[in-house]
mmCIF file of C-alpha atoms in Angstrom:
data_model
loop_
_atom_site.group_PDB
_atom_site.id
_atom_site.type_symbol
_atom_site.label_atom_id
_atom_site.label_comp_id
_atom_site.label_asym_id
_atom_site.label_seq_id
_atom_site.Cartn_x
_atom_site.Cartn_y
_atom_site.Cartn_z
ATOM 1 C CA MET G 1325 16.593 -49.219 5.365
ATOM 2 C CA MET G 1326 20.249 -48.377 5.488
ATOM 3 C CA TYR G 1327 19.420 -44.733 6.082
ATOM 4 C CA ILE G 1328 17.042 -45.411 8.952
ATOM 5 C CA VAL G 1329 19.437 -44.054 11.571
ATOM 6 C CA PHE G 1330 19.962 -40.872 9.593
ATOM 7 C CA ILE G 1331 16.210 -40.377 9.194
ATOM 8 C CA MET G 1332 15.786 -40.934 12.927
ATOM 9 C CA SER G 1333 18.392 -38.283 13.663
ATOM 10 C CA VAL G 1334 16.670 -35.814 11.322
ATOM 11 C CA LEU G 1335 13.348 -36.449 13.079
ATOM 12 C CA TYR G 1336 15.208 -36.039 16.394
ATOM 13 C CA VAL G 1337 16.257 -32.544 15.341
ATOM 14 C CA VAL G 1338 12.702 -31.772 14.170
ATOM 15 C CA GLY G 1339 11.439 -32.761 17.604
ATOM 16 C CA PHE G 1340 13.986 -30.447 19.200
ATOM 17 C CA ILE G 1341 12.825 -27.595 16.965
ATOM 18 C CA GLY G 1342 9.284 -28.439 18.046
ATOM 19 C CA PHE G 1343 9.891 -27.619 21.687
ATOM 20 C CA SER G 1344 12.502 -24.922 21.128
ATOM 21 C CA SER G 1345 9.986 -22.811 19.257
ATOM 22 C CA LYS G 1346 8.286 -22.488 22.646
ATOM 23 C CA PRO G 1347 4.690 -23.548 22.309
ATOM 24 C CA SER G 1348 2.814 -24.049 25.545
ATOM 25 C CA PRO G 1349 4.793 -26.461 27.792
ATOM 26 C CA VAL G 1350 2.179 -29.183 27.328
ATOM 27 C CA TYR G 1351 3.121 -29.528 23.673
ATOM 28 C CA GLY G 1352 6.783 -28.949 24.413
ATOM 29 C CA GLY G 1353 6.801 -31.891 26.791
ATOM 30 C CA MET G 1354 5.175 -34.082 24.182
ATOM 31 C CA SER G 1355 7.795 -33.104 21.626
ATOM 32 C CA LEU G 1356 10.582 -33.859 24.102
ATOM 33 C CA VAL G 1357 9.127 -37.311 24.714
ATOM 34 C CA VAL G 1358 9.119 -37.998 20.960
ATOM 35 C CA SER G 1359 12.718 -36.808 20.683
ATOM 36 C CA GLY G 1360 13.675 -38.991 23.630
ATOM 37 C CA GLY G 1361 12.211 -42.027 21.949
ATOM 38 C CA LEU G 1362 14.050 -41.287 18.718
ATOM 39 C CA GLY G 1363 17.284 -40.691 20.620
ATOM 40 C CA CYS G 1364 16.836 -44.096 22.226
ATOM 41 C CA GLY G 1365 16.485 -45.578 18.757
ATOM 42 C CA ILE G 1366 19.684 -43.894 17.570
ATOM 43 C CA VAL G 1367 21.654 -45.116 20.574
ATOM 44 C CA MET G 1368 20.284 -48.631 20.237
ATOM 45 C CA SER G 1369 21.249 -48.838 16.595
ATOM 46 C CA SER G 1370 24.892 -48.461 17.624
ATOM 47 C CA GLY G 1371 24.554 -51.440 19.924
ATOM 48 C CA GLY G 1372 23.747 -49.614 23.132
ATOM 49 C CA SER G 1373 20.597 -51.343 24.302
ATOM 50 C CA PHE G 1374 21.299 -50.684 27.985
ATOM 51 C CA LEU G 1375 21.742 -46.952 27.430
ATOM 52 C CA GLY G 1376 18.585 -46.822 25.312
ATOM 53 C CA LEU G 1377 16.686 -48.462 28.128
ATOM 54 C CA VAL G 1378 18.177 -45.941 30.550
ATOM 55 C CA VAL G 1379 16.810 -43.132 28.363
ATOM 56 C CA PHE G 1380 13.334 -44.581 28.439
ATOM 57 C CA LEU G 1381 13.201 -45.566 32.075
ATOM 58 C CA VAL G 1382 15.145 -42.840 33.830
ATOM 59 C CA TYR G 1383 14.793 -39.901 31.504
ATOM 60 C CA LEU G 1384 11.335 -40.284 30.018
ATOM 61 C CA GLY G 1385 9.779 -42.393 32.740
ATOM 62 C CA GLY G 1386 11.302 -40.489 35.646
ATOM 63 C CA MET G 1387 12.077 -36.948 34.736
ATOM 64 C CA MET G 1388 9.453 -36.337 32.083
ATOM 65 C CA VAL G 1389 6.684 -37.677 34.298
ATOM 66 C CA VAL G 1390 7.667 -35.177 36.987
ATOM 67 C CA PHE G 1391 7.769 -32.452 34.365
ATOM 68 C CA GLY G 1392 4.334 -33.498 33.143
ATOM 69 C CA TYR G 1393 2.808 -33.207 36.602
ATOM 70 C CA THR G 1394 4.423 -29.821 37.153
ATOM 71 C CA ILE G 1395 3.187 -28.613 33.776
ATOM 72 C CA ALA G 1396 -0.311 -29.742 34.695
ATOM 73 C CA MET G 1397 -0.034 -27.648 37.843
ATOM 74 C CA ALA G 1398 1.283 -24.462 36.294
ATOM 75 C CA THR G 1399 -0.502 -24.237 32.962
ATOM 76 C CA GLU G 1400 -3.031 -21.906 31.430
ATOM 77 C CA GLU G 1401 -6.551 -22.276 30.167
ATOM 78 C CA TYR G 1402 -5.905 -22.071 26.430
ATOM 79 C CA PRO G 1403 -2.483 -23.549 25.678
ATOM 80 C CA GLU G 1404 -1.004 -22.276 22.448
ATOM 81 C CA THR G 1405 0.126 -24.819 19.919
ATOM 82 C CA TRP G 1406 2.318 -24.586 16.851
ATOM 83 C CA GLY G 1407 -0.470 -23.444 14.555
ATOM 84 C CA SER G 1408 -2.240 -20.986 16.795
ATOM 85 C CA ASN G 1409 0.471 -18.351 16.999
ATOM 86 C CA VAL G 1410 2.476 -16.964 14.108
ATOM 87 C CA VAL G 1411 5.586 -16.537 16.271
ATOM 88 C CA ILE G 1412 5.771 -20.213 17.149
ATOM 89 C CA LEU G 1413 5.004 -21.286 13.615
ATOM 90 C CA SER G 1414 7.654 -19.051 12.103
ATOM 91 C CA ALA G 1415 10.271 -20.198 14.648
ATOM 92 C CA PHE G 1416 9.424 -23.793 13.783
ATOM 93 C CA LEU G 1417 9.716 -23.113 10.055
ATOM 94 C CA VAL G 1418 13.037 -21.302 10.467
ATOM 95 C CA GLY G 1419 14.431 -24.235 12.428
ATOM 96 C CA LEU G 1420 13.131 -26.663 9.831
ATOM 97 C CA LEU G 1421 14.754 -24.593 7.105
ATOM 98 C CA MET G 1422 18.063 -24.697 8.979
ATOM 99 C CA GLU G 1423 17.910 -28.470 9.283
ATOM 100 C CA VAL G 1424 16.961 -29.045 5.644
ATOM 101 C CA SER G 1425 19.665 -26.709 4.399
ATOM 102 C CA MET G 1426 22.247 -28.423 6.619
ATOM 103 C CA VAL G 1427 21.247 -31.835 5.266
ATOM 104 C CA MET G 1428 21.428 -30.607 1.692
ATOM 105 C CA TRP G 1429 24.786 -28.950 2.287
ATOM 106 C CA LEU G 1430 26.209 -32.104 3.839
ATOM 107 C CA PHE G 1431 24.976 -34.315 1.033
ATOM 108 C CA SER G 1432 26.534 -32.095 -1.601
ATOM 109 C CA GLY G 1433 29.991 -33.559 -1.066
ATOM 110 C CA GLU G 1434 32.831 -33.591 1.377
ATOM 111 C CA HIS G 1435 34.047 -30.329 2.851
ATOM 112 C CA GLU G 1436 37.121 -29.603 4.852
ATOM 113 C CA LEU G 1437 37.602 -27.115 7.650
ATOM 114 C CA VAL G 1438 40.988 -26.993 9.427
ATOM 115 C CA GLY G 1439 41.627 -30.693 9.000
ATOM 116 C CA PHE G 1440 38.099 -31.699 9.953
ATOM 117 C CA TYR G 1441 36.221 -33.480 7.197
ATOM 118 C CA PHE G 1442 32.487 -32.799 7.072
ATOM 119 C CA GLY G 1443 30.063 -34.765 4.987
ATOM 120 C CA GLY G 1444 31.276 -37.589 2.873
ATOM 121 C CA LEU G 1445 29.202 -40.702 2.566
ATOM 122 C CA GLU G 1446 31.408 -43.002 4.614
ATOM 123 C CA GLY G 1447 29.830 -41.667 7.767
ATOM 124 C CA LEU G 1448 26.615 -43.478 7.004
ATOM 125 C CA MET G 1449 28.420 -46.772 6.523
ATOM 126 C CA VAL G 1450 30.201 -46.746 9.857
ATOM 127 C CA LEU G 1451 27.060 -46.720 11.965
ATOM 128 C CA GLY G 1452 25.588 -49.930 10.601
ATOM 129 C CA GLU G 1453 24.372 -53.221 12.035
ATOM 130 C CA GLU G 1454 26.776 -55.191 14.117
ATOM 131 C CA GLY G 1455 24.957 -58.015 15.813
ATOM 132 C CA PHE G 1456 26.069 -59.432 19.130
ATOM 133 C CA GLU G 1457 29.590 -58.916 20.264
ATOM 134 C CA TYR G 1458 31.517 -60.875 22.826
ATOM 135 C CA VAL G 1459 31.860 -57.839 25.029
ATOM 136 C CA ARG G 1460 28.581 -56.034 25.561
ATOM 137 C CA GLU G 1461 30.080 -52.607 25.818
ATOM 138 C CA ASP G 1462 27.363 -50.630 27.465
ATOM 139 C CA TYR G 1463 26.479 -53.281 30.031
ATOM 140 C CA SER G 1464 30.064 -53.676 31.123
ATOM 141 C CA GLY G 1465 30.537 -49.912 31.108
ATOM 142 C CA GLY G 1466 27.442 -49.388 33.192
ATOM 143 C CA ALA G 1467 28.589 -52.081 35.583
ATOM 144 C CA SER G 1468 32.024 -50.512 35.869
ATOM 145 C CA LEU G 1469 30.306 -47.605 37.586
ATOM 146 C CA TYR G 1470 30.310 -49.793 40.687
ATOM 147 C CA SER G 1471 33.900 -51.020 40.460
ATOM 148 C CA TYR G 1472 36.235 -48.607 38.663
ATOM 149 C CA GLY G 1473 33.920 -45.673 38.946
ATOM 150 C CA PHE G 1474 33.265 -45.954 42.663
ATOM 151 C CA TRP G 1475 34.095 -42.312 43.228
ATOM 152 C CA PHE G 1476 31.608 -41.328 40.516
ATOM 153 C CA LEU G 1477 29.025 -43.418 42.298
ATOM 154 C CA ALA G 1478 29.765 -41.860 45.673
ATOM 155 C CA MET G 1479 29.612 -38.314 44.310
ATOM 156 C CA ALA G 1480 26.436 -38.956 42.317
ATOM 157 C CA GLY G 1481 24.738 -40.566 45.303
ATOM 158 C CA TRP G 1482 25.733 -37.711 47.565
ATOM 159 C CA MET G 1483 24.525 -35.174 44.994
ATOM 160 C CA LEU G 1484 21.128 -36.845 44.804
ATOM 161 C CA PHE G 1485 20.883 -36.910 48.587
ATOM 162 C CA VAL G 1486 21.793 -33.237 48.921
ATOM 163 C CA SER G 1487 19.426 -32.186 46.119
ATOM 164 C CA ILE G 1488 16.495 -33.601 48.065
ATOM 165 C CA PHE G 1489 17.353 -31.269 50.913
ATOM 166 C CA ILE G 1490 17.798 -28.414 48.448
ATOM 167 C CA ALA G 1491 14.336 -29.021 46.974
ATOM 168 C CA ILE G 1492 12.765 -29.227 50.449
ATOM 169 C CA GLU G 1493 14.473 -26.028 51.552
ATOM 170 C CA VAL G 1494 13.566 -24.090 48.389
ATOM 171 C CA THR G 1495 9.911 -25.056 48.606
ATOM 172 C CA ARG G 1496 9.555 -24.183 52.251
ATOM 173 C CA LYS G 1497 7.063 -21.402 52.886
ATOM 174 C CA ARG G 1498 8.434 -18.345 54.596
ATOM 175 C CA TYR G 1499 5.613 -16.537 56.306
ATOM 176 C CA MET V 1363 32.496 -36.483 10.800
ATOM 177 C CA PRO V 1364 29.416 -38.619 10.382
ATOM 178 C CA TYR V 1365 26.110 -36.898 9.764
ATOM 179 C CA ILE V 1366 24.487 -38.164 12.889
ATOM 180 C CA TYR V 1367 26.925 -36.388 15.191
ATOM 181 C CA MET V 1368 26.296 -33.155 13.321
ATOM 182 C CA ASN V 1369 22.559 -33.626 13.669
ATOM 183 C CA ILE V 1370 22.814 -34.187 17.384
ATOM 184 C CA MET V 1371 25.123 -31.213 17.844
ATOM 185 C CA LEU V 1372 22.671 -29.126 15.843
ATOM 186 C CA ALA V 1373 19.937 -30.307 18.188
ATOM 187 C CA PHE V 1374 22.073 -29.149 21.133
ATOM 188 C CA VAL V 1375 22.545 -25.714 19.581
ATOM 189 C CA ILE V 1376 18.818 -25.432 18.829
ATOM 190 C CA SER V 1377 17.820 -26.146 22.407
ATOM 191 C CA LEU V 1378 20.592 -23.838 23.656
ATOM 192 C CA ILE V 1379 19.042 -21.029 21.621
ATOM 193 C CA GLY V 1380 15.649 -22.046 22.981
ATOM 194 C CA THR V 1381 16.923 -21.820 26.560
ATOM 195 C CA LEU V 1382 18.352 -18.360 26.044
ATOM 196 C CA MET V 1383 15.286 -16.819 24.402
ATOM 197 C CA TYR V 1384 12.390 -16.443 26.786
ATOM 198 C CA ARG V 1385 8.795 -16.329 25.731
ATOM 199 C CA SER V 1386 5.941 -16.275 28.197
ATOM 200 C CA HIS V 1387 6.518 -19.444 30.253
ATOM 201 C CA LEU V 1388 9.507 -20.257 32.434
ATOM 202 C CA MET V 1389 8.621 -23.928 32.098
ATOM 203 C CA SER V 1390 9.449 -24.026 28.399
ATOM 204 C CA SER V 1391 12.964 -22.779 29.165
ATOM 205 C CA LEU V 1392 13.345 -25.625 31.649
ATOM 206 C CA LEU V 1393 12.170 -28.027 28.953
ATOM 207 C CA CYS V 1394 14.804 -26.669 26.573
ATOM 208 C CA LEU V 1395 17.399 -27.240 29.326
ATOM 209 C CA GLU V 1396 16.245 -30.845 29.521
ATOM 210 C CA GLY V 1397 16.576 -31.061 25.763
ATOM 211 C CA MET V 1398 20.186 -29.939 26.050
ATOM 212 C CA MET V 1399 20.826 -32.692 28.563
ATOM 213 C CA LEU V 1400 19.173 -35.280 26.313
ATOM 214 C CA SER V 1401 21.279 -34.296 23.323
ATOM 215 C CA LEU V 1402 24.450 -34.419 25.437
ATOM 216 C CA PHE V 1403 23.479 -37.889 26.655
ATOM 217 C CA THR V 1404 22.854 -39.123 23.123
ATOM 218 C CA LEU V 1405 26.103 -37.670 21.841
ATOM 219 C CA ASN V 1406 28.108 -39.148 24.729
ATOM 220 C CA ALA V 1407 26.503 -42.559 24.331
ATOM 221 C CA LEU V 1408 27.075 -42.640 20.582
ATOM 222 C CA LEU V 1409 30.696 -41.572 20.833
ATOM 223 C CA SER V 1410 31.483 -44.056 23.587
ATOM 224 C CA LEU V 1411 29.863 -46.896 21.675
ATOM 225 C CA ASN V 1412 31.257 -46.137 18.247
ATOM 226 C CA MET V 1413 34.821 -45.570 19.355
ATOM 227 C CA ASN V 1414 34.639 -48.632 21.620
ATOM 228 C CA PHE V 1415 35.609 -46.704 24.755
ATOM 229 C CA THR V 1416 33.959 -49.192 27.031
ATOM 230 C CA LEU V 1417 34.728 -47.512 30.325
ATOM 231 C CA SER V 1418 33.362 -44.165 29.211
ATOM 232 C CA THR V 1419 29.867 -45.575 28.759
ATOM 233 C CA THR V 1420 29.607 -44.626 32.437
ATOM 234 C CA VAL V 1421 29.698 -40.945 31.451
ATOM 235 C CA PRO V 1422 26.142 -40.792 30.021
ATOM 236 C CA LEU V 1423 24.807 -42.382 33.203
ATOM 237 C CA ILE V 1424 26.566 -39.867 35.444
ATOM 238 C CA LEU V 1425 25.387 -37.043 33.185
ATOM 239 C CA LEU V 1426 21.824 -38.240 33.566
ATOM 240 C CA VAL V 1427 22.122 -38.277 37.356
ATOM 241 C CA PHE V 1428 23.316 -34.682 37.447
ATOM 242 C CA ALA V 1429 20.650 -33.645 34.939
ATOM 243 C CA ALA V 1430 18.031 -35.137 37.243
ATOM 244 C CA CYS V 1431 19.366 -33.141 40.218
ATOM 245 C CA GLU V 1432 19.344 -29.981 38.151
ATOM 246 C CA ALA V 1433 15.804 -30.613 36.926
ATOM 247 C CA ALA V 1434 14.662 -31.146 40.502
ATOM 248 C CA VAL V 1435 16.093 -27.821 41.659
ATOM 249 C CA GLY V 1436 14.688 -26.007 38.608
ATOM 250 C CA LEU V 1437 11.242 -27.469 39.178
ATOM 251 C CA ALA V 1438 11.332 -26.532 42.867
ATOM 252 C CA LEU V 1439 12.063 -22.929 41.914
ATOM 253 C CA LEU V 1440 9.275 -23.001 39.344
ATOM 254 C CA ILE V 1441 6.838 -24.311 41.939
ATOM 255 C CA MET V 1442 7.680 -21.461 44.312
ATOM 256 C CA ILE V 1443 7.221 -18.935 41.512
ATOM 257 C CA SER V 1444 3.924 -20.518 40.583
ATOM 258 C CA ASN V 1445 2.808 -20.438 44.226
ATOM 259 C CA THR V 1446 3.610 -16.758 44.585
ATOM 260 C CA TYR V 1447 2.304 -15.442 41.284
ATOM 261 C CA GLY V 1448 -0.256 -18.029 40.225
ATOM 262 C CA LEU V 1449 1.431 -18.794 36.908
ATOM 263 C CA ASP V 1450 5.012 -19.144 35.788
ATOM 264 C CA TYR V 1451 5.043 -16.192 33.416
ATOM 265 C CA VAL V 1452 8.469 -14.626 33.008
ATOM 266 C CA GLN V 1453 7.058 -11.099 33.036
ATOM 267 C CA ASN V 1454 6.031 -11.598 36.659
ATOM 268 C CA LEU V 1455 9.670 -11.759 37.740
ATOM 269 C CA ASN V 1456 10.269 -8.031 37.882
ATOM 270 C CA LEU V 1457 11.137 -7.347 41.528
ATOM 271 C CA LEU V 1458 14.759 -6.509 40.679
ATOM 272 C CA GLN V 1459 13.784 -4.141 37.874
ATOM 273 C CA CYS V 1460 15.760 -0.934 37.853
#
């Protein structure tokens, strides 16, 4: 149970390989949703329940739904999946091989590269359970967007407003 | 460096490679772009939470806002391509071919 976060991150990478091997976008979207859920789990295990909720609501519930509708519009009759094409299957297996070899290399001991220490088993101990703290970090950080980060808020709001006009202008028909 | 950061950075590199290598659909490249944004969000959130940088937990939220704008523009372009050519195949985009 102690390794649950590590297993989630390995499955996260497998999900990324699943849509990077370019099956039909229907299956790619599904794989991205799975990776999003696992990413939420990883973030929540470090105590970030607000940011995990943001991933589910804004990212998966907002952006992926729009992607899903667009995929349904611009898709083909026989979507190709991971097993139906040897190119996709081999790309998936190569990515899987990369991930497995990286995990085995990291578990084989601690390596050093220009002062940076890779591997070593103390990394798994740091990201453990913590329980409730007196300062909920991600809630107070998210709330500081409105006080200290007012300029961030203004720029982000303006960007969203302008991007609506960009989308309207791009999709205007020019006959 | 803990394993989890290396896994998430590997996920970023995998979707970066997926964005740069086209197959038939343009939509799958846009999905790989979204995957890059998701891995950046996860990495930012984990680093801010584990190093107790409380104020920089705003950074993943801002990143998500800009990723949403970028996805909207990318999808608008894809819709126009799909309206002109019927499908979003990359081989249809050959008007500037020399």
